[in-house]
Coordinates of C-alpha atoms and ligand atoms in Angstrom, one line a residue:
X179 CA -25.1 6.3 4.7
X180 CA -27.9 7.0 7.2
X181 CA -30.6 5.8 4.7
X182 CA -28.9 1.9 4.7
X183 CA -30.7 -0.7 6.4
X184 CA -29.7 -3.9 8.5
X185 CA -30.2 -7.4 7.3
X186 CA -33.5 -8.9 7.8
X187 CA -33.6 -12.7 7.9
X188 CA -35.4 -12.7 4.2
X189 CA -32.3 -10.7 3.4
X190 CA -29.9 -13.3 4.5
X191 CA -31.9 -16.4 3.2
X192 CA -31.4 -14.5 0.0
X193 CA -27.5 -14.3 0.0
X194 CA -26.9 -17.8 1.7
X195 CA -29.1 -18.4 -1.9
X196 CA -26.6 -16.8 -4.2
X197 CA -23.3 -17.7 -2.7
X198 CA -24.5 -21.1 -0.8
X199 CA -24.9 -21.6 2.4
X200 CA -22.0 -22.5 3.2
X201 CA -20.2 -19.9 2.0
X202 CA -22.2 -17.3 4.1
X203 CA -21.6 -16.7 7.5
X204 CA -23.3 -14.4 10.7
X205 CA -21.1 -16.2 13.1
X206 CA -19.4 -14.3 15.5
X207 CA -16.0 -15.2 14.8
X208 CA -16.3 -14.6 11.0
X209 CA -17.9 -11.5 11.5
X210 CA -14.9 -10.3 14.0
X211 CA -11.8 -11.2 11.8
X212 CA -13.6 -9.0 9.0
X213 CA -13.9 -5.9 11.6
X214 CA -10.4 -4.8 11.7
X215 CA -7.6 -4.3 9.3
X216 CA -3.9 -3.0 10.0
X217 CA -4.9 0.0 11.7
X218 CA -6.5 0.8 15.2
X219 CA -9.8 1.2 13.6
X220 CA -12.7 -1.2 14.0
X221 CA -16.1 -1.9 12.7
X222 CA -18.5 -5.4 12.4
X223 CA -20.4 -6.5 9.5
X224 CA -23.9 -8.6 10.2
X225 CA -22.9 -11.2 7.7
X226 CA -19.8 -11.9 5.7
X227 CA -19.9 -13.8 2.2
X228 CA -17.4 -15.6 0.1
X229 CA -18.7 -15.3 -3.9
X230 CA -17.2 -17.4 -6.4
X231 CA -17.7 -15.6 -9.5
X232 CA -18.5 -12.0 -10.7
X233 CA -21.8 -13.0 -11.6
X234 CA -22.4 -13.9 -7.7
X235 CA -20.8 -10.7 -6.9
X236 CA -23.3 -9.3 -9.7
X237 CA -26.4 -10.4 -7.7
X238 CA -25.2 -9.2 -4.7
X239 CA -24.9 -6.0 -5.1
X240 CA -28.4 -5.7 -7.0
X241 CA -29.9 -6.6 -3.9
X242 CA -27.9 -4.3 -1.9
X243 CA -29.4 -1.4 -4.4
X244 CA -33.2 -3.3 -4.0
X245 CA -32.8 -3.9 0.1
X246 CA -30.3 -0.9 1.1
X247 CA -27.8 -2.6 3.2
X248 CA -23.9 -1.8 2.8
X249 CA -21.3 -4.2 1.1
X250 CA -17.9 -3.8 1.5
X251 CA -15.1 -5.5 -0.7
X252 CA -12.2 -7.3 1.4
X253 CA -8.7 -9.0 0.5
X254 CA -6.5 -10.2 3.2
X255 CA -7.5 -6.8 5.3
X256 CA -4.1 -5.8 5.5
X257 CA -4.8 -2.5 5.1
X258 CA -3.2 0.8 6.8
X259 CA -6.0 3.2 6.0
X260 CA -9.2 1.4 7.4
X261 CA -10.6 1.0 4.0
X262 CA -11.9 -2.4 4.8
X263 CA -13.2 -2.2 7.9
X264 CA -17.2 -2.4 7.5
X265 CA -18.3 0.9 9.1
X266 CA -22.0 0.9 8.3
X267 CA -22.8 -2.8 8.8
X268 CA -24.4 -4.7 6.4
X269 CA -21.9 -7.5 4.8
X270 CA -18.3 -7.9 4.1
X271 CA -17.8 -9.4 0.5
X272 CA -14.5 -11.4 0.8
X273 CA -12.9 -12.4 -2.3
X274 CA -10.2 -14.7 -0.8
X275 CA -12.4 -17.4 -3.3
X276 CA -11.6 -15.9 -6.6
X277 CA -7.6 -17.3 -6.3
X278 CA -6.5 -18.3 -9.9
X279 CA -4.0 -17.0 -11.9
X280 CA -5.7 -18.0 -15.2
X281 CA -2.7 -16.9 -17.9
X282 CA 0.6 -16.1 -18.1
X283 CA 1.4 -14.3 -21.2
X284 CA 5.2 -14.3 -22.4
X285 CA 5.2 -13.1 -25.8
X286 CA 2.5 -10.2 -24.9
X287 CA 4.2 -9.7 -21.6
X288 CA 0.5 -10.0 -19.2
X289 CA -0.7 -11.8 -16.5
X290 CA -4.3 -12.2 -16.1
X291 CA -5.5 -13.1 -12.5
X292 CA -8.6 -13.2 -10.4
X293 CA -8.4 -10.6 -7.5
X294 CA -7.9 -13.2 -4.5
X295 CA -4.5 -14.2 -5.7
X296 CA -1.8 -13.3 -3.5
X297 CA 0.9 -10.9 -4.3
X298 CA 3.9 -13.1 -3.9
X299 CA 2.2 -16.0 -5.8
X300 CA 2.1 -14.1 -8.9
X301 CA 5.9 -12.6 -8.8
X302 CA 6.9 -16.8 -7.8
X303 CA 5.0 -18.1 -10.8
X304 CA 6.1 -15.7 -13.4
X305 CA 9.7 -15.4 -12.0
X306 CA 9.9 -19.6 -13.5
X307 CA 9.3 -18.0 -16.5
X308 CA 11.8 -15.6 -16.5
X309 CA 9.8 -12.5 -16.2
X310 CA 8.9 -9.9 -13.4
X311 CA 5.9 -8.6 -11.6
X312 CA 7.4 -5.5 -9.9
X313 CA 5.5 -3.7 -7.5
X314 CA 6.2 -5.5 -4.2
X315 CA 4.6 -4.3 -1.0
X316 CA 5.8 -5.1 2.2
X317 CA 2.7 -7.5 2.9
X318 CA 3.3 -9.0 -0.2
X319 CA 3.3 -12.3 1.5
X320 CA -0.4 -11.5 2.5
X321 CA -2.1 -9.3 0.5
X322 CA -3.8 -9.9 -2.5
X323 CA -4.0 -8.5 -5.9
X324 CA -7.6 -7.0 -5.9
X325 CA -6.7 -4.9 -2.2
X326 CA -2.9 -3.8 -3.8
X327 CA -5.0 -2.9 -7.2
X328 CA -7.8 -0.9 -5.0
X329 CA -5.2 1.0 -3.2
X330 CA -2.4 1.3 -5.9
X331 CA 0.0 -0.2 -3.8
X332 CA 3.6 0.8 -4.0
X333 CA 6.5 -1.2 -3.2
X334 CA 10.6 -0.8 -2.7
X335 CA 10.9 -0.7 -6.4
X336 CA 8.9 1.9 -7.1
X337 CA 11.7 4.5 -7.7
X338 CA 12.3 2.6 -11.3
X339 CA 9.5 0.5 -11.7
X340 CA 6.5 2.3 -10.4
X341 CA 3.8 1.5 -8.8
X342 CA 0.8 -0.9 -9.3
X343 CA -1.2 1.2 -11.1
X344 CA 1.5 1.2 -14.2
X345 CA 0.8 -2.5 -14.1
X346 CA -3.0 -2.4 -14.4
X347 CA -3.4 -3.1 -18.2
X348 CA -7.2 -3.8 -17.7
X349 CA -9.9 -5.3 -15.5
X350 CA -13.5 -6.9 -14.8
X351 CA -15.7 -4.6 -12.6
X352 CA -18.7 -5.5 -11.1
X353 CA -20.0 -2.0 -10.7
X354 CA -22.1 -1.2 -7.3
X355 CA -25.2 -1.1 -9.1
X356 CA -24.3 -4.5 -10.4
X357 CA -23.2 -4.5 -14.2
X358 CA -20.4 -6.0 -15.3
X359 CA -17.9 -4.2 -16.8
X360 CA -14.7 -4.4 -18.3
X361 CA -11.8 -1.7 -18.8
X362 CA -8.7 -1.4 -20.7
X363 CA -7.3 -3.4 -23.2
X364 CA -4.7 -6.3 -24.4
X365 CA -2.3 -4.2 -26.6
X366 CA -0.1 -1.9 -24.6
X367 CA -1.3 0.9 -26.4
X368 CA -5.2 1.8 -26.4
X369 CA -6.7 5.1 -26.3
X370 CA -10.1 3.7 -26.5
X371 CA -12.7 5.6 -24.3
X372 CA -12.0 7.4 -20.7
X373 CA -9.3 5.6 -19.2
X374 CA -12.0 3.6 -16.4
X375 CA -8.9 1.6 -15.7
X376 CA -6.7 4.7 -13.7
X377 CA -10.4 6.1 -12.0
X378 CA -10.7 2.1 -11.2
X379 CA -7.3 1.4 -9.8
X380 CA -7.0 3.5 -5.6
X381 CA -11.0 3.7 -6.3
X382 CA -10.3 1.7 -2.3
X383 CA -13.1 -0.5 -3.3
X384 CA -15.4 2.6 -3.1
X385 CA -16.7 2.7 -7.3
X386 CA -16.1 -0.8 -8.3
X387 CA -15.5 -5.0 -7.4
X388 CA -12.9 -6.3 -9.7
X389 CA -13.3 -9.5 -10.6
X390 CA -10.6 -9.9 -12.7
X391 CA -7.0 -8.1 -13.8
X392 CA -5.0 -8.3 -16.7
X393 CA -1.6 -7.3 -14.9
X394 CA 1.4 -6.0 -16.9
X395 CA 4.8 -8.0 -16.9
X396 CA 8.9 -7.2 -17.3
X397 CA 11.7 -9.6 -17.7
X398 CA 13.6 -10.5 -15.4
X399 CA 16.6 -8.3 -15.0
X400 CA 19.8 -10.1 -15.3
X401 CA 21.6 -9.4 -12.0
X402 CA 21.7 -6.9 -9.1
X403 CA 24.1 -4.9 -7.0
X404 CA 23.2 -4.1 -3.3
X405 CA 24.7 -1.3 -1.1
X406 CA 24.2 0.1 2.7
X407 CA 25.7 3.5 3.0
X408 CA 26.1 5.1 6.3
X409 CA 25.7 9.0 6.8
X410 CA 26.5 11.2 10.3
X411 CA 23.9 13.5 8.9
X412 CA 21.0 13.5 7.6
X413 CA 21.1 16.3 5.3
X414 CA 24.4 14.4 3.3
X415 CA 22.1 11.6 3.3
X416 CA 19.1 13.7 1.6
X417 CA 21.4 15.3 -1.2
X418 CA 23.0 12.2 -1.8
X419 CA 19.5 11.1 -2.9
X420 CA 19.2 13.9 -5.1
X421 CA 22.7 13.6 -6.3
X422 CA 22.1 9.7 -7.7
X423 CA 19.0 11.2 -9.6
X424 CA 20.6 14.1 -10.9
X425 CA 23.5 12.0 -12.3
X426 CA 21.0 9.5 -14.2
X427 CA 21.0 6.7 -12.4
X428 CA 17.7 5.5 -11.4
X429 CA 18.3 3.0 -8.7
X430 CA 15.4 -0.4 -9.1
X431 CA 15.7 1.0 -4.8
X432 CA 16.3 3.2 -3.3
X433 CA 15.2 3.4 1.0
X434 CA 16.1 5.2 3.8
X435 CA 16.4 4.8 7.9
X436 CA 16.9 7.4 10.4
X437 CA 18.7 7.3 13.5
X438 CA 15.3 5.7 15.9
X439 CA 15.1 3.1 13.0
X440 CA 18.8 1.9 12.7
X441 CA 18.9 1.7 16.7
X442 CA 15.7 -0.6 16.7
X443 CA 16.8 -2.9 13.5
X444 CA 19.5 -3.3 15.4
X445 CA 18.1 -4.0 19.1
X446 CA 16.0 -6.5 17.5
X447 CA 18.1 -8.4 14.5
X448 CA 21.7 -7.5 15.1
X449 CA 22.4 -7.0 11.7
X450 CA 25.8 -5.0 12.6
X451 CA 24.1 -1.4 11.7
X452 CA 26.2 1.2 12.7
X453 CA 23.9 2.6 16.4
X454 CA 25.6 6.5 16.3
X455 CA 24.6 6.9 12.2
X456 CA 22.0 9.8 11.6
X457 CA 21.3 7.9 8.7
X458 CA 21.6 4.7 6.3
X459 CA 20.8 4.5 2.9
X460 CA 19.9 0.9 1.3
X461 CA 20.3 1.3 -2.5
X462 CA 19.3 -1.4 -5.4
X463 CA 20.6 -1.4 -9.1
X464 CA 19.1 -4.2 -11.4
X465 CA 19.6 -4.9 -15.0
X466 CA 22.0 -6.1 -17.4
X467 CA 25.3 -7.1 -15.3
X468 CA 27.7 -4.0 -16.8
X469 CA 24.9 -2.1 -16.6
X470 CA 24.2 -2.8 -13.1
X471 CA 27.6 -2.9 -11.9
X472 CA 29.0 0.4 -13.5
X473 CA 25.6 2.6 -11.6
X474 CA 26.2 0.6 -8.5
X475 CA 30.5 2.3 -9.2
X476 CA 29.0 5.6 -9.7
X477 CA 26.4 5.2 -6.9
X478 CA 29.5 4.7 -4.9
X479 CA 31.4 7.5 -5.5
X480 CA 28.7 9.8 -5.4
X481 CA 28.6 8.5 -1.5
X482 CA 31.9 8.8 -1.0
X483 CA 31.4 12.6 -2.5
X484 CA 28.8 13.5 -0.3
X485 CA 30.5 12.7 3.0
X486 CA 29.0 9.1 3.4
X487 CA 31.0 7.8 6.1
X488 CA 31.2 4.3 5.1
X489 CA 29.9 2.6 2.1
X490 CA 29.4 -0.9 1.7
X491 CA 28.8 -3.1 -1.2
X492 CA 27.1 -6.9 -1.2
X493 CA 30.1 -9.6 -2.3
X494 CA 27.7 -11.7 -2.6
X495 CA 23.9 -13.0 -1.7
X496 CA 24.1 -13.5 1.2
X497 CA 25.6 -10.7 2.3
X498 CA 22.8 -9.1 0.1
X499 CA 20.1 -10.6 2.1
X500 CA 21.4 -9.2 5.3
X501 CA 21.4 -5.5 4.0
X502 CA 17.9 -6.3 2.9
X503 CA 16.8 -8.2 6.0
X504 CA 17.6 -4.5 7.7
X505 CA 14.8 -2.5 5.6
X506 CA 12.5 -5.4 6.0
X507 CA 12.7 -5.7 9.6
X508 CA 12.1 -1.9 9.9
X509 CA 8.4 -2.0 10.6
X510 CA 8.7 -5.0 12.9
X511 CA 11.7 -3.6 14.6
X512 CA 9.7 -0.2 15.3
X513 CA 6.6 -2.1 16.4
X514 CA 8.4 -4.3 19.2
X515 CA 9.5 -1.2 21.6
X516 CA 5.6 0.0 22.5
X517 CA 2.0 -1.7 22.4
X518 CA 0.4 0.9 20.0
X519 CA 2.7 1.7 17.0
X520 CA 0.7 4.3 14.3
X521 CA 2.7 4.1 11.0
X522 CA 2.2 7.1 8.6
X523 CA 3.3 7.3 5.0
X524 CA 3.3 11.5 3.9
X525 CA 4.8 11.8 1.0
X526 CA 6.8 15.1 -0.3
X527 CA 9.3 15.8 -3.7
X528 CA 12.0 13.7 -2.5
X529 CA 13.8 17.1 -2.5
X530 CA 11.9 18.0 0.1
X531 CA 13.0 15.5 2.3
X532 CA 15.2 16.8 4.5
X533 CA 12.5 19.5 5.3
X534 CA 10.0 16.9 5.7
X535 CA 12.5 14.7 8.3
X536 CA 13.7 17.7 10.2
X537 CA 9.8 18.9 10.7
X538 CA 8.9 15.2 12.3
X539 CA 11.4 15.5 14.3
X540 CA 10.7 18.9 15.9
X541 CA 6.7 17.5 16.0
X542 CA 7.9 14.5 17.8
X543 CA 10.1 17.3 19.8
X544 CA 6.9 19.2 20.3
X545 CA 4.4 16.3 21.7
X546 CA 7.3 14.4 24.0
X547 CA 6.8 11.2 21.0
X548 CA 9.4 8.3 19.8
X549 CA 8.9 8.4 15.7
X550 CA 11.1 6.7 13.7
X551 CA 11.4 7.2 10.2
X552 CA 11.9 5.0 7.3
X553 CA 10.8 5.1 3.7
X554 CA 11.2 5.3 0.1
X555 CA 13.5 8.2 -0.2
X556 CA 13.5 7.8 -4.0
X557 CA 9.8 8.2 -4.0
X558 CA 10.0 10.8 -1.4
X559 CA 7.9 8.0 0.7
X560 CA 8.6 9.0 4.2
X561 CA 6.9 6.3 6.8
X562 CA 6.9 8.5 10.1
X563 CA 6.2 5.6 13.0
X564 CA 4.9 6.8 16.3
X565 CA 5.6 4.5 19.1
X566 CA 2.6 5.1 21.4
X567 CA 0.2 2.9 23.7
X568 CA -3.5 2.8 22.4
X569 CA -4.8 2.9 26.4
X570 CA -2.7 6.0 27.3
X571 CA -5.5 8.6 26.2
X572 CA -3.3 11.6 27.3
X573 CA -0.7 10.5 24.7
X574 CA -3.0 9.3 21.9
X575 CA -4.2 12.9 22.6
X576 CA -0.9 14.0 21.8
X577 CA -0.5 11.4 19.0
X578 CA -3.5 12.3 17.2
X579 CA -2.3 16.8 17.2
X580 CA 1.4 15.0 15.8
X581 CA -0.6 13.4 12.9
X582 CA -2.3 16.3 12.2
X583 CA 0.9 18.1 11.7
X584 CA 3.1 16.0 9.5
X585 CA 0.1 16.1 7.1
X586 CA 0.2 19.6 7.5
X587 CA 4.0 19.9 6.7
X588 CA 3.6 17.9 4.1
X589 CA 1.2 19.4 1.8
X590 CA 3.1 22.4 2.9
X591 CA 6.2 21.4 0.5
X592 CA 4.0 20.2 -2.3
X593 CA 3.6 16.3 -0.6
X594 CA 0.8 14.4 -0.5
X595 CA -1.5 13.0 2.6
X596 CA -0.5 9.5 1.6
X597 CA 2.4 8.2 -1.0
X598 CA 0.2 4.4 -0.9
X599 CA -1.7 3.5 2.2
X600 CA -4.7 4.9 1.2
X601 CA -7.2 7.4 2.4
X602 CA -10.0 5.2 3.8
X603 CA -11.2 5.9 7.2
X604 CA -8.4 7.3 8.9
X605 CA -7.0 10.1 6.3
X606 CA -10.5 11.2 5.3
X607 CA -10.5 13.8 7.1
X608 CA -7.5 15.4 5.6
X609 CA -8.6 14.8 2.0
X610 CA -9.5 18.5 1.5
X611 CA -6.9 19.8 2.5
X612 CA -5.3 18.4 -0.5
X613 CA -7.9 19.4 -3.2
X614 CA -10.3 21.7 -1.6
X615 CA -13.6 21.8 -0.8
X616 CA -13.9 21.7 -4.8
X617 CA -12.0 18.7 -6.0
X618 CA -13.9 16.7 -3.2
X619 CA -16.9 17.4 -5.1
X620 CA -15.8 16.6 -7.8
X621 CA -14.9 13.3 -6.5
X622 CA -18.2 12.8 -5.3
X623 CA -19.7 13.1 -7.7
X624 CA -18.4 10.6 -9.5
X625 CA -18.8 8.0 -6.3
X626 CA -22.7 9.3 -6.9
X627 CA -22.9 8.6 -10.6
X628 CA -21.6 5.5 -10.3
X629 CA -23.4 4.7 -6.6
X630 CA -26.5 6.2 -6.5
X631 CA -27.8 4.4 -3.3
X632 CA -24.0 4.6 -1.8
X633 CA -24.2 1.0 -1.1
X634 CA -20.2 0.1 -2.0
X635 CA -18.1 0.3 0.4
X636 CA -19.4 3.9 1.9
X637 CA -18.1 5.7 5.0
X638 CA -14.5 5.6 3.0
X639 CA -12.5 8.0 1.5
X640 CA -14.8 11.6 2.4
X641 CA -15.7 12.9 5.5
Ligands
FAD790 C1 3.3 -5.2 7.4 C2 2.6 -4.5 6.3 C3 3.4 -3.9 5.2 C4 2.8 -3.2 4.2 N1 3.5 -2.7 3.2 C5 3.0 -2.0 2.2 C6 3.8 -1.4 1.2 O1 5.0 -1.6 1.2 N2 3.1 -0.7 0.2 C7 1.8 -0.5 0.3 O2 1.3 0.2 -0.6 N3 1.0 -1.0 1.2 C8 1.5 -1.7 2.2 N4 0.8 -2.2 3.2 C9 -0.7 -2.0 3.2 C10 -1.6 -3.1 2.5 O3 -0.9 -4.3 2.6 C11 -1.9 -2.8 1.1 O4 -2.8 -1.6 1.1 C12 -2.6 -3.9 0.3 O5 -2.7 -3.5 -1.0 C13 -3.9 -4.3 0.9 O6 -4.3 -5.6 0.3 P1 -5.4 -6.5 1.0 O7 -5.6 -7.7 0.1 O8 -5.0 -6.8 2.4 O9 -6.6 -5.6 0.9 P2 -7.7 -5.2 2.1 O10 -6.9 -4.6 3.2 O11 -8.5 -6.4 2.4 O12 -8.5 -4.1 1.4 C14 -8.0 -2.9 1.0 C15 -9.0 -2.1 0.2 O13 -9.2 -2.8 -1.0 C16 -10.5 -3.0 -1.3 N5 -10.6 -4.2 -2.1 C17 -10.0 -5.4 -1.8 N6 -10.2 -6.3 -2.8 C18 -11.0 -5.7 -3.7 C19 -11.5 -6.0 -5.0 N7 -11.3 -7.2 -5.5 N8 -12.2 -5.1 -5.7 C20 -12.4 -3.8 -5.2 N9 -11.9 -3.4 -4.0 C21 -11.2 -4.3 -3.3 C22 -11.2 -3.0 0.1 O14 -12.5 -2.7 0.0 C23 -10.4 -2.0 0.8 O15 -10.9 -0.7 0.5 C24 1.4 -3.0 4.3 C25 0.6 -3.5 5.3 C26 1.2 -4.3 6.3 C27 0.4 -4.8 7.4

């Protein structure tokens, strides 16, 4: 990283040649809303740039490699992980240009699309045609494709359906030394090669620039049933979980709140959450309408058989979209109480969870902190949220030990540093922990044989 230079002015005459000049900017406000993303961390680029094609893209990053400045792929900058944010200068490559969806497939089930399209636009326009693009992010309003296929994204379905990843069929890279490649294949089935496509997709914009993504695509299942179940205790709450798996229903969701959580919703949307639960669990089943209806019976009883204290099921759509407007209001709710709010996303078996939730409670115990918990519990996708204030540098003192532990507890039951945020800036530090001194290596290695001159995107992912 030390060896990349700034941007002379022969430098920047040459981008504002490949991308025009008026798609090339050093002004100060352009350069500041590409410095931050959706974490604390921040960083500014000396020029940002807005190709139009890969071949753009292409020339770019040849004369990063020739000049030896940084480039760093952006989306929306949504991010939770710092993975966007430009710490070694140079220029921020924004793809917000590249926005068409370019074919939807029905008979081969595929969507192909150019990285700057936005989430939701591509579940809207294949939803007319009766089909489904599953993974759905919380920012899915913002984010686009290219940053939810660079950090595999993950999404309230992603108990049945996944995560983006099992949607990635096949994509144009630009690589950082700038040849353009392509990975994957039409068919659903292809054995062809190393499979670039999985090393591609969470690669945080760190080995490639995709320029374009052939997504996968379901149909549309036929109907769903909602349910909000209410616990006194969160260890009925956590079995119950287990109990729905074991009994081979696989909920399309499957999400949890704790007691902080519920209490906030609440203060903020008054959606009639019961304030004294330990626990709610907001549960999903799609499919055919028998289908559907008889897991949503059993999911029922298996409540009722676990001590839930109160189960109730959606009449209607409506009442639907208020459970719903609960979970989605989670992060917001949580956010409201203190100026700073650091949300986490440690990830154990979901067995584990009750382990995992007792242990952030005794580290919030520990460093006098408000975190409230909510998550994935089908995925085991806890999203520990500390409520702190940024300016207070005693607390972020005590903040910062906290996150150190509940990475520490959960690799300690077989989790993971992150379930789908990413490692960018903020987790790199941890990343041995989880595979060792040796697995790093190995990792870098590849980043080398595909980098040589570290120009993509560097600072990310290793410390
Ligand atoms: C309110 C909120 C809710 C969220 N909910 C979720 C959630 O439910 N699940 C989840 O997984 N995440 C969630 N996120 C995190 C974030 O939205 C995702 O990581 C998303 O995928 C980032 O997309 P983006 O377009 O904003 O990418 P950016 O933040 O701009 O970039 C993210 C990374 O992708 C790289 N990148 C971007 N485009 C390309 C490209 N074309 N080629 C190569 N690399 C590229 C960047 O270099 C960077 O490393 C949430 C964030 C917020 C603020």
């Amino acid at each position: 990283m030390s060896a990349l230079v700034g941007l002379d002015v022969s430098i920047r005459e040459r981008l504002r040649g490949i991308v025009g000049a008026e798609h090339y900017s050093d002004a100060a406000e352009d350069l500041y809303c590409a410095s931050y993303d959706a974490t604390l961390e921040q960083a500014r680029p000396e020029a940002v740039v807005y190709p139009a094609s890969a071949d753009e893209i292409s020339r770019i990053l040849r004369l990063a490699n020739e000049a030896g400045f940084a480039v760093t792929p952006r989306g929306s900058g949504t991010g939770l992980s710092g993975a966007s944010i430009p710490v070694a200068g140079g220029v921020v490559l924004i793809l917000t240009r590249l926005n068409r969806l370019l074919e939807i497939n029905a008979d081969d089930l595929y969507a192909i699309a150019e990285p700057g399209v936005i989430t939701q636009t591509l579940a809207d326009a294949v939803a007319k045609q009766g089909l489904l693009y599953p993974p759905d992010p919380g920012s899915m309003k913002s984010s686009t494709l290219g940053g939810n296929v660079a950090m595999n994204a993950g999404g309230l379905r992603g108990l049945k359906y996944g995560v983006t990843a099992d949607y990635v069929m096949g994509l144009e890279v630009v690589l950082p030394t700038g040849e353009i490649i392509r990975t994957g294949a039409y068919p659903v089935k292809s054995v062809s090669g190393y499979d670039m496509t999985r090393l591609m997709v969470g690669s945080e914009g760190t080995l490639g620039v995709f320029t374009k993504m052939v997504m996968k695509l379901v149909p549309r299942p036929e109907h769903c049933e909602s349910m909000l179940a209410v616990f006194a205790d969160m260890a009925a709450a956590a079995e119950t979980v287990s109990a729905i798996i074991r009994a081979g229903v696989i909920p399309a969701t499957l999400e949890f709140l704790d007691n902080v959580t519920i209490n906030c919703v609440e203060d903020f949307k008054h959606v009639g959450l019961p304030r004294s639960a330990e626990a709610i669990l907001l549960i999903e089943t799609d499919g055919v309408r028998e289908a559907a209806q008889r897991e949503a019976e059993k999911i029922v009883a298996i409540c009722h058989g676990h001590r839930a204290a109160e189960v109730r099921r959606a009449a209607d759509a409506a009442e639907r979209d208020r459970i719903w407007e609960a979970r989605r209001a989670a992060l917001s709710a949580l956010s409201r109480v203190r100026p700073t709010t650091i949300l986490e996303d440690a990830t154990v078996p979901r067995s584990r969870i009750p382990e995992m939730v007792a242990g952030v409670r005794k580290i919030a115990a520990t460093y006098n902190l408000q975190i409230g918990i909510f998550g994935h519990a089908g995925d085991g996708n806890l999203h520990p949220t500390i409520q702190t204030d940024q300016r207070d540098t005693e607390e972020m003192a005590r903040v910062e030990k906290a996150v150190d532990e509940i990475f520490a507890l959960a690799l300690s039951l077989q989790g993971t540093i992150t379930g789908e945020h990413g490692v960018g800036l903020v987790k790199a530090k941890y990343l041995k922990d989880e595979f060792g001194e040796e697995g790093v290596r190995a990792m870098r290695a590849i980043k080398r044989a595909l980098d040589p001159n570290n120009v993509l995107n560097p600072g990310k992912m290793f410390r």
